[in-house]
XYZ file of C-alpha atoms in Angstrom:
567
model
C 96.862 119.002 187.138
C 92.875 118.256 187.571
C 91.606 119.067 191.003
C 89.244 116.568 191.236
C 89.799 112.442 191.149
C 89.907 111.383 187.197
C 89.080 108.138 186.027
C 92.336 106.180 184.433
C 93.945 108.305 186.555
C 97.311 107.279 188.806
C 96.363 108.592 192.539
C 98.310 107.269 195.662
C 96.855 106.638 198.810
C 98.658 107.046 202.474
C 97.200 104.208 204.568
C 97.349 104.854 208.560
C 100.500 102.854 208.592
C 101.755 106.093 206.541
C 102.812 103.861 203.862
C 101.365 104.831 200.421
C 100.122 102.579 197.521
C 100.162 103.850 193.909
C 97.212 102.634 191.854
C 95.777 103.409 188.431
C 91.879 104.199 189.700
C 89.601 102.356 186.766
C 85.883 103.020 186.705
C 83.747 100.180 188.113
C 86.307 98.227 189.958
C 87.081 97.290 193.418
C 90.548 98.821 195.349
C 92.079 96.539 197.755
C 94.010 98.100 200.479
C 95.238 94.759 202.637
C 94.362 94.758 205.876
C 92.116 97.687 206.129
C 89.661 96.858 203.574
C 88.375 97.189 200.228
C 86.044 99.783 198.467
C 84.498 100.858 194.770
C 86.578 103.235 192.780
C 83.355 105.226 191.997
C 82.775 105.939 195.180
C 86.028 108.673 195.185
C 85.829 109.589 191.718
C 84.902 113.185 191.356
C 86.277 113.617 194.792
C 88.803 116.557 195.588
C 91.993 115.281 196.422
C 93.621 115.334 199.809
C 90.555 114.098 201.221
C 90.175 111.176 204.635
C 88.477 108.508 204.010
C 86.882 106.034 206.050
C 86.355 102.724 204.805
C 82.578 101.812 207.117
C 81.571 98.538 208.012
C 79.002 95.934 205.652
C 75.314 96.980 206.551
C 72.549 93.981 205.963
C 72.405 93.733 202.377
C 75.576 95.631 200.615
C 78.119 93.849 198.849
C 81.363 96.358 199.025
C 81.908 98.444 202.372
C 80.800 102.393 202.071
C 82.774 104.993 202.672
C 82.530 108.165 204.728
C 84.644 111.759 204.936
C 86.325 112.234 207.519
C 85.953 115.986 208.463
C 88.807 118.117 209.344
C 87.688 118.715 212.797
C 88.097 115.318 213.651
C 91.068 114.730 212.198
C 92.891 117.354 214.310
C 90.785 116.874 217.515
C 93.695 116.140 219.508
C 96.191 119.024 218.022
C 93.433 121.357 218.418
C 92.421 120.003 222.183
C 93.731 123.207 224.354
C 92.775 121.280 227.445
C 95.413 118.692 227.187
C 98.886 119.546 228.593
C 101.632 120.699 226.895
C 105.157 118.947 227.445
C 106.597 121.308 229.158
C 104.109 121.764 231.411
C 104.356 117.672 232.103
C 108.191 117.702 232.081
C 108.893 120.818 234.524
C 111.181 119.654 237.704
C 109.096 120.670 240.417
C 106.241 118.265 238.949
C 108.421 115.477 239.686
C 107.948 114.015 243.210
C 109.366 110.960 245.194
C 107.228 108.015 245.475
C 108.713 106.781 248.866
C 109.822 103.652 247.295
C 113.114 105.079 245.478
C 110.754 105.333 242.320
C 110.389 108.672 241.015
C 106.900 109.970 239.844
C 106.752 112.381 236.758
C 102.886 113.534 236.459
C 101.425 114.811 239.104
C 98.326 116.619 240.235
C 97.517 120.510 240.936
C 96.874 118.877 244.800
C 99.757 116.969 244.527
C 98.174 113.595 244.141
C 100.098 111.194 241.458
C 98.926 110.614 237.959
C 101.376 108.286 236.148
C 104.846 106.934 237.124
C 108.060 106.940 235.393
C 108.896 104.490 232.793
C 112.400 103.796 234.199
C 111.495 100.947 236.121
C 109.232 99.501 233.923
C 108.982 96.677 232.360
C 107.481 95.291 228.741
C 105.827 93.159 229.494
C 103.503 90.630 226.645
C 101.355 89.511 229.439
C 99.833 92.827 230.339
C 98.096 93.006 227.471
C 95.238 90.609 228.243
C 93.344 90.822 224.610
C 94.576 88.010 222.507
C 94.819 88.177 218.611
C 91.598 85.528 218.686
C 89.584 88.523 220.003
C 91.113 91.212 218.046
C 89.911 89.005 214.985
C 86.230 87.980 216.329
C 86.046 91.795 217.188
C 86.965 92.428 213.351
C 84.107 90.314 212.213
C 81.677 91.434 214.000
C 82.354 95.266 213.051
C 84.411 97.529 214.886
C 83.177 100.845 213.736
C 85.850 101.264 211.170
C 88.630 100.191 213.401
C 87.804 102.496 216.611
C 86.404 99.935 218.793
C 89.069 97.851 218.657
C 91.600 100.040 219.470
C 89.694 101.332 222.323
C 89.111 97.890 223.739
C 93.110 97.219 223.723
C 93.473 100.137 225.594
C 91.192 99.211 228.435
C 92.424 95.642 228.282
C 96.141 96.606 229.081
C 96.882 96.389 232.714
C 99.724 98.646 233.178
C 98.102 101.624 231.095
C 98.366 103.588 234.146
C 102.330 103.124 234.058
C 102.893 105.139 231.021
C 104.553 108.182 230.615
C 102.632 110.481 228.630
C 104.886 110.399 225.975
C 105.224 106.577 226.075
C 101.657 106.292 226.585
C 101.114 108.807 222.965
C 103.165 106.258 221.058
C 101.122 103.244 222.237
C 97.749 104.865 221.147
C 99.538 105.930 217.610
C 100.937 102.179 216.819
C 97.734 100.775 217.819
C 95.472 103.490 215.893
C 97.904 102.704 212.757
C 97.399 99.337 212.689
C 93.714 98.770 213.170
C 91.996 102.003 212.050
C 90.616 101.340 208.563
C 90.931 105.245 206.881
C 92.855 106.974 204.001
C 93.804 109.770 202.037
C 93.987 110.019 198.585
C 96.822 111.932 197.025
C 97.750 113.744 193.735
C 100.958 112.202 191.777
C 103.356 114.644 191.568
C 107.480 114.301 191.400
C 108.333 114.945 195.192
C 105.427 112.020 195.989
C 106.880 109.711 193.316
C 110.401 110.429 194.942
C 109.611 109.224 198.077
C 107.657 106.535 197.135
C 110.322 104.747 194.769
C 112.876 105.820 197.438
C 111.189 104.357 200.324
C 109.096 101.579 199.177
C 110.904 100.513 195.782
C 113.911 99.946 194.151
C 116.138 103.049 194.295
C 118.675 102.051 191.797
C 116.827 102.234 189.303
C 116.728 106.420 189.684
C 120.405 106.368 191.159
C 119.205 107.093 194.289
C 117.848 110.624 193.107
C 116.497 112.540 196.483
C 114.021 115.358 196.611
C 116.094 117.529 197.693
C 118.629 116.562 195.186
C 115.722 116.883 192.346
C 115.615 120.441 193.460
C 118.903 121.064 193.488
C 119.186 119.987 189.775
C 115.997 122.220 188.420
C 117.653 125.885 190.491
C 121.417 125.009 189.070
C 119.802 124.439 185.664
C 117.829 127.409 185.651
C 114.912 125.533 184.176
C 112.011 127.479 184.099
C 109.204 128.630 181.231
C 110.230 130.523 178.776
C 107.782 133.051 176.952
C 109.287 133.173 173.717
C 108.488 130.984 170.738
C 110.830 129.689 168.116
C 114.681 129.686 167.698
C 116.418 132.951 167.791
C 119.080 133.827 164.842
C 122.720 134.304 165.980
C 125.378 136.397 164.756
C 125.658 133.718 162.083
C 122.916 132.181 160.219
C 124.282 128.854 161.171
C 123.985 129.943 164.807
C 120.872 129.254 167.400
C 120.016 130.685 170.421
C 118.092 128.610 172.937
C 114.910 129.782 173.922
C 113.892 127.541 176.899
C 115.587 124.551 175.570
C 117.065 122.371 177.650
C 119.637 118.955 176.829
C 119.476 115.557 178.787
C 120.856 112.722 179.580
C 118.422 110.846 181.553
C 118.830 107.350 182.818
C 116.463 107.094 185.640
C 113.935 106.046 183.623
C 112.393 109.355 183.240
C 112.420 111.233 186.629
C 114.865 113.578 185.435
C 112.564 114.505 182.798
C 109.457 115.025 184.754
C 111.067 117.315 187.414
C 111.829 119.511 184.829
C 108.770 119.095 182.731
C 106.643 119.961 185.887
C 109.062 123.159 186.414
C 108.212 124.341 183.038
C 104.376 123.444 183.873
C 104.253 120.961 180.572
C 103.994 117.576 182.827
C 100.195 116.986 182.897
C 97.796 117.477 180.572
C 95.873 121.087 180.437
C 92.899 121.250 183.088
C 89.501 120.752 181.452
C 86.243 121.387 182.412
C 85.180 118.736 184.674
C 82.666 115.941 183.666
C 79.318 116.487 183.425
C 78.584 113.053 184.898
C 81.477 113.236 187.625
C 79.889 115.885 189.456
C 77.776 114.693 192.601
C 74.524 117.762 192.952
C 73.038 115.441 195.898
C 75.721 115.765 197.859
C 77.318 118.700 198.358
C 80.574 119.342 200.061
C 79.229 120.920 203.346
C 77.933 117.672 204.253
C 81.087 116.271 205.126
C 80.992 117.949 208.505
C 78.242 114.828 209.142
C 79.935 112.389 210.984
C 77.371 109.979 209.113
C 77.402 111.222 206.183
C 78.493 108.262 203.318
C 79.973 108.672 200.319
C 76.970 107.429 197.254
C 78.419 105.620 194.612
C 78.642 106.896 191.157
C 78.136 104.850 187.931
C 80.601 105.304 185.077
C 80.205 103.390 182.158
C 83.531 102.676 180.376
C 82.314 103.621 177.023
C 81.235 107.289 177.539
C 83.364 109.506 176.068
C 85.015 110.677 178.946
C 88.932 112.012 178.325
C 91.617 113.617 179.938
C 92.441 115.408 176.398
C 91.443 117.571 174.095
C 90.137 116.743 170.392
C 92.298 118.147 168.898
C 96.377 116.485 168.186
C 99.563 118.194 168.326
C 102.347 116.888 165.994
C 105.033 114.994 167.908
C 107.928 116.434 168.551
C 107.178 119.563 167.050
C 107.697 122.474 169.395
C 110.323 124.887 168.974
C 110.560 126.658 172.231
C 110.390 125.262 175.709
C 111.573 121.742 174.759
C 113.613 119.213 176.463
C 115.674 117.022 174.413
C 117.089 113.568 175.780
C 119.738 111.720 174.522
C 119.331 107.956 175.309
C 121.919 105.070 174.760
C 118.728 102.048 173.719
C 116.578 101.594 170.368
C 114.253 103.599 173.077
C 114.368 105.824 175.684
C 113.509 104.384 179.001
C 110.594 106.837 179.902
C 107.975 104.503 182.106
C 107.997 106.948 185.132
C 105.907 109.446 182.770
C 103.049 107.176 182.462
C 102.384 108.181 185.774
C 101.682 111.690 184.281
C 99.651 109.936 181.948
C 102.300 110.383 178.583
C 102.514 107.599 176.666
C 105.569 107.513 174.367
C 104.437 105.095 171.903
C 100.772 107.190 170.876
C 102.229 109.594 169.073
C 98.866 111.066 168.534
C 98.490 111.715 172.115
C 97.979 115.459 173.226
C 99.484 115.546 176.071
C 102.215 118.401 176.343
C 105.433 116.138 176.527
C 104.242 114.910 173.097
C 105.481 118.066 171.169
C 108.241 119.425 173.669
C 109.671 116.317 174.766
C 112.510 115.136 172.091
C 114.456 112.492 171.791
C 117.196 110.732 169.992
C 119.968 108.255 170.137
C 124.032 109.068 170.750
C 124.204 107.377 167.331
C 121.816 110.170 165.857
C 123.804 112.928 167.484
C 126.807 111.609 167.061
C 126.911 110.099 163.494
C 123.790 110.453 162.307
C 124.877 108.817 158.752
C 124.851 105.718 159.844
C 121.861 105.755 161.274
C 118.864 103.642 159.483
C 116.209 106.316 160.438
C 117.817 109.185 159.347
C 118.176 108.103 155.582
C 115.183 109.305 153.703
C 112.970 106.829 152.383
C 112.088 106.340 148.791
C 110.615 108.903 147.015
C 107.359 107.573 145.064
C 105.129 109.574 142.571
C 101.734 110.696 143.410
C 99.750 108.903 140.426
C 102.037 105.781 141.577
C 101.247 106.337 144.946
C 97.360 106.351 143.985
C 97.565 103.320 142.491
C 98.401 101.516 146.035
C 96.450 100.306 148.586
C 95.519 101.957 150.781
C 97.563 99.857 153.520
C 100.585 99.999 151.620
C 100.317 103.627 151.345
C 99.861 104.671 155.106
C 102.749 102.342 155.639
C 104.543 104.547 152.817
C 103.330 107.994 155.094
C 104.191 106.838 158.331
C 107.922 105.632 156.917
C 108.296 109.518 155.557
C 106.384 111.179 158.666
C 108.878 109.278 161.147
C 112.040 110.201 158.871
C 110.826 113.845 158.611
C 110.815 114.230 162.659
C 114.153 112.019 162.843
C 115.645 114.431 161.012
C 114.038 117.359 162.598
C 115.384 116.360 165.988
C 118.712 115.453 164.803
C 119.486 118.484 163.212
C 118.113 120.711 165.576
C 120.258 119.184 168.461
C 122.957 119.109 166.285
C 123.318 122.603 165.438
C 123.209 123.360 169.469
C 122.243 127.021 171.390
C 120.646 125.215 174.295
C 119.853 127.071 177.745
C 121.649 124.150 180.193
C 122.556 120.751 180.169
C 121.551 118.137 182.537
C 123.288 114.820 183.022
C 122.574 111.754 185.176
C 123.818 108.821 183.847
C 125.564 105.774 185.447
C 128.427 106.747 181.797
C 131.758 108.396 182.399
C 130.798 111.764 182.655
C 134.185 113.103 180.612
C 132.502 111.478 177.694
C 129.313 112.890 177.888
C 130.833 116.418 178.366
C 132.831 115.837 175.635
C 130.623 115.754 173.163
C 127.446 118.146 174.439
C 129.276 121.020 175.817
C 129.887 122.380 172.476
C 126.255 122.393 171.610
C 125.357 125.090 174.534
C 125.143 128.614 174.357
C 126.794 131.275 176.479
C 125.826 131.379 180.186
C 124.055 128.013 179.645
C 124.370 125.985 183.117
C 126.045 122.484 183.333
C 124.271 119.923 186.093
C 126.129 116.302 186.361
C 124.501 114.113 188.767
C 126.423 111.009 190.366
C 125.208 108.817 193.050
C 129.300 108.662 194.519
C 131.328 111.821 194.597
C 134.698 110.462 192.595
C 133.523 110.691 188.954
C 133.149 114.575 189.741
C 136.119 115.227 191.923
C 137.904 114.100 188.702
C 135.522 116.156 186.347
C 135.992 119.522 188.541
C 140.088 118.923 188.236
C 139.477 118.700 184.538
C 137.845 121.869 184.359
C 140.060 123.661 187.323
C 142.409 127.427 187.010
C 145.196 125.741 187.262
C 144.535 123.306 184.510
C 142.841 126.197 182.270
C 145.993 128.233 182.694
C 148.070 125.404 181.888
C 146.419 125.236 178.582
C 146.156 129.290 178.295
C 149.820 129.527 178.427
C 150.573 126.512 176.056
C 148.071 125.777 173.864
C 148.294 122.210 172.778
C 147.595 121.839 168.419
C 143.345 121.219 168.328
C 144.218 117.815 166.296
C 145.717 116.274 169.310
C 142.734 117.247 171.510
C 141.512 115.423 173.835
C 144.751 113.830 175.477
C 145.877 112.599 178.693
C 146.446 116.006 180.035
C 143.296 117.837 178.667
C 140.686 115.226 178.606
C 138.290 117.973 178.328
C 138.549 121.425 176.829
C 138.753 123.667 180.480
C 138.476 127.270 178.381
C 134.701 125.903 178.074
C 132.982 125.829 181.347
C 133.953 128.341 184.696
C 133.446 127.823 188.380
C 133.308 124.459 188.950
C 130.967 123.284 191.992
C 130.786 119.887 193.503
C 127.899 120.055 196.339
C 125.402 117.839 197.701
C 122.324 118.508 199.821
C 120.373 116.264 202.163
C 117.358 116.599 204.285
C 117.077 114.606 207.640
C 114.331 114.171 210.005
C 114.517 114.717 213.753
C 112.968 113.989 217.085
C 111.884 117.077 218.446
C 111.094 116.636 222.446
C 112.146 117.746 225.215
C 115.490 116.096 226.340
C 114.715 113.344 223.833
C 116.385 115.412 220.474
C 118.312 113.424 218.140
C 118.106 112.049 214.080
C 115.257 109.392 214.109
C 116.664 105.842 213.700
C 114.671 104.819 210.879
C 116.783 107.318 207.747
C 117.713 105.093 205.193
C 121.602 105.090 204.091
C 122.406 104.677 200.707
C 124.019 106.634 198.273
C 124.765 110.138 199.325
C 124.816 111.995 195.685
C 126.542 114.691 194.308
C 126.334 117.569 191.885
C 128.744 119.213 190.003
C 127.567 122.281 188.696
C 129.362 125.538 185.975
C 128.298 127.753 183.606
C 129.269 127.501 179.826
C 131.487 130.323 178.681
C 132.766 131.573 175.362
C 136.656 132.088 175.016
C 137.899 135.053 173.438
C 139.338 134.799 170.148
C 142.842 136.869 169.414
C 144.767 138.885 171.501
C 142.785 141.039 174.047
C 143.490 144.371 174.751
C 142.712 146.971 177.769
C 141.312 150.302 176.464
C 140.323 153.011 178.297
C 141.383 155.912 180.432
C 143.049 155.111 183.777
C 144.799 156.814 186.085
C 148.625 157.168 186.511
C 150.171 155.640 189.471
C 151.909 157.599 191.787
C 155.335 156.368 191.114
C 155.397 157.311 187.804
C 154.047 161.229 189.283
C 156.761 161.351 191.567
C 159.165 160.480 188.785
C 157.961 163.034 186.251
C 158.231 165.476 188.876
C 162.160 164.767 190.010
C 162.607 165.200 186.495
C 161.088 168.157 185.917
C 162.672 169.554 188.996
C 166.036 168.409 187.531
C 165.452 170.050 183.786
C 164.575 173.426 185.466
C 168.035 173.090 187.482
């Protein structure tokens, strides 16, 4: 992942509000944040992410609104304030005096004079706050200092300030300072941001209601990682493969799956080049951000340089043979469009991006019966001197026919003839089905991940797969040609210690005496994961060799009779 802001990049940006907005930055336009303003994209690009910024008011003269860094220090000026007090030195018991009037005060002074009464009695009121929304908005045209003034001026303007707690009075500053102040930081895409951001602000369906935490879950239980080997290696028969950091999907959240456990195996984004010669900003350096008037300058980018994410050089698609993730899709297409957020493009198959060459893919068709598939049948074989006597059109039509059979076939047979590391399903199919039909194309040890956004489809699956069902079919082995029935939907010799789990992560209110969940946790789907490992039955009868030890029964009984020969 670059460090610095790329152009035709996807960045997101959390707005005070702490909402975030996903854009596609594009040299030599203008952003549009809502309310708070508008800005050029030059001005952040060859920024560092993870940087504040402050959208300034118009001077005489400028058509787009500047922008300045925000330094740390001012950022955390109030965490880092030691001189304000702590809540438990505002919440201790013998701070809390009697007003006289039945009304009990809760801040009071060293000399014992009172600072701020209880909330308990009070109160909301409209009417206190004297500014009207006509002001606020004359205030916005004239310039507000990026937001500041006007929240400073609603804080005077309220007439029962002084009746705050301090807590109550903290949560009025942060709605207000939310809503008018005109700043933002720009983040890095990565899967845990994209997560919460379809979770919270989109349509959830569409990645069954996949968590963070849940995304985590799924990458440790499949034991996806990078793998340092490279190529396939031989089995005990020359028919057999061994994976070598290859992993099996069946992904139909429109890609998420995929790139959590692309960015595991650190093939997501593109490599890291060498930043931009015209990107980089000599005049102003990064120690002037300290300046609380220091501006961002803009930068001009014209869309025609040659400026690229990639390298010049292409990889062939679909061509690795070690640290590869192959999907198995239901469509014509896999449903990928989350990864152009990562910048992989499915359809350029000259692209260099990383997913180009380890990210596979074929249909249940191709896996399944691959002969009656259109793109696995080779094309036509034609002649060379009847090739050369083509156009040239017709020919690279001719090329790209046999270069797209050649890695149809590649994919198909590879996947076909199995030895993958784990298997990773979440799909809104019958997850018996799928099972049936991958399980036998893992290796030993590989790990087994279903996801399901409700908790019956694996209930069922773990009872397929559970002792006393695998004894039942130890003891009486049912004929193979009558496999699967009603009683052994699955094979349960095939996969050991079934797990169904599920994880979730909620946020609390951490105060004193005011502890609980926070109100706002969205419901929804709770998900769950069933998890096993893929095992290899034994064949024939097995044995127990060895030396062991006799018991003591059969001691005692060699020595009665002994005793009784000698007699």
């Amino acid at each position: 992942m670059h460090s610095l802001i790329q152009p035709d990049s996807y960045i997101a940006l959390r707005l005070p509000s702490q909402t975030l907005k996903v854009l596609k930055i594009v040299p030599n336009t203008i952003i549009s944040i809502g309310k708070y303003g508008s800005f050029q994209a030059n001005h952040i690009l060859g920024r560092p992410y993870n940087l504040t910024f402050e959208i300034q008011d118009k001077g005489e003269g400028q058509a787009e609104s500047a922008l300045r860094i925000v330094p740390a220090a001012e950022l955390n000026a109030e965490a880092l304030d030691d001189s304000s007090p702590t809540p438990a030195d505002l919440f201790t018991p013998d701070r809390v005096l009697d007003g006289g009037d039945g009304v009990e005060y809760e801040l009071a002074g060293e000399s014992g004079e009172l600072l701020m009464r209880s909330n308990r009695e009070t109160i909301d009121d409209p009417g206190r706050q004297t500014m009207s929304m006509d002001d606020i908005e004359a205030l916005k045209k004239e310039g507000t200092g990026a937001g500041k003034e006007i929240v400073t001026k609603i804080m005077q303007s309220h007439s029962a300030l002084d009746q705050k707690t301090a807590f109550s009075l903290a949560k009025y500053t942060l709605r207000k300072t939310r809503k008018y102040l005109r700043r933002f930081t720009v983040l890095p895409i990565d899967v845990p941001l994209l997560t919460n951001w379809i979770m919270s602000e989109k349509e959830p369906a569409k990645v069954l209601e996949l968590r963070e935490e849940v995304l985590a879950l799924i990458g440790t239980w499949a034991n996806v990682h990078y793998s340092c080997g490279d190529g396939l290696l031989p089995g005990e028969m020359d028919s057999e493969r061994i994976g070598n950091g290859r992993w099996l999907l069946v992904d139909e959240t429109g890609g998420l799956i995929v790139a959590a456990l692309a960015e595991r195996m650190g093939i997501l984004c593109p490599p890291a080049e060498e930043e931009n010669e015209e990107l980089e900003i000599d005049s102003c350096p990064l120690k002037k951000e300290a300046d609380p008037d220091f501006q961002v300058p803009e930068i001009t980018v014209e869309p025609s340089e040659n400026i690229s994410h990639h390298h010049s050089t292409t990889i062939k698609a679909m061509s690795a043979k070690s640290n590869t993730l192959t999907m198995i899709h239901a469509n014509a297409q896999p449903n990928l469009s989350l990864l152009s957020y990562f910048l992989f493009d499915p359809s350029n198959l000259s692209s260099t991006h990383p997913l180009n060459s380890h990210l596979k893919t074929l249909s249940w068709l191709q896996l399944l019966s691959p002969d009656e598939d259109i793109g696995y049948a080779e094309p036509e074989v034609v002649p060379k001197d009847v090739l050369t006597t083509w156009k040239s059109g017709k020919r690279a039509t001719y090329h790209r026919k046999r270069r797209r059979w050649e890695r149809i076939k590649s994919v198909v047979d590879e996947t076909r003839a199995g030895g993958f590391d784990g298997l990773v399903v979440a799909s809104a199919m019958n997850p018996t089905t799928v099972l049936q039909h991958t399980i036998p194309l893992l290796r030993g040890a590989a790990q087994v991940v279903v996801y399901s956004p409700t908790i019956e489809p694996l209930v069922e699956l773990a009872d397929y797969y559970s002792t006393a069902r695998r004894t039942a079919f130890v003891t009486s082995p049912p004929d193979p040609s009558d496999l699967p029935n009603e009683d052994f939907p699955l094979d349960p010799t095939l996969l050991l210690a079934p797990i169904v789990q599920t994880a979730r992560v909620r946020s609390w209110q951490v105060l004193p005496g005011r502890t609980h969940p926070l109100m706002t946790g969205r419901g929804g789907a709770e998900g769950y994961l069933f998890t096993a490992t893929r095992v290899l039955p034994a064949e024939g009868k097995v044995e127990a060799r060895g030396k062991y030890k006799r018991r003591k029964l059969e001691k005692e009984v060699m020595a009665d009779k002994a005793v009784h020969d000698n007699s």
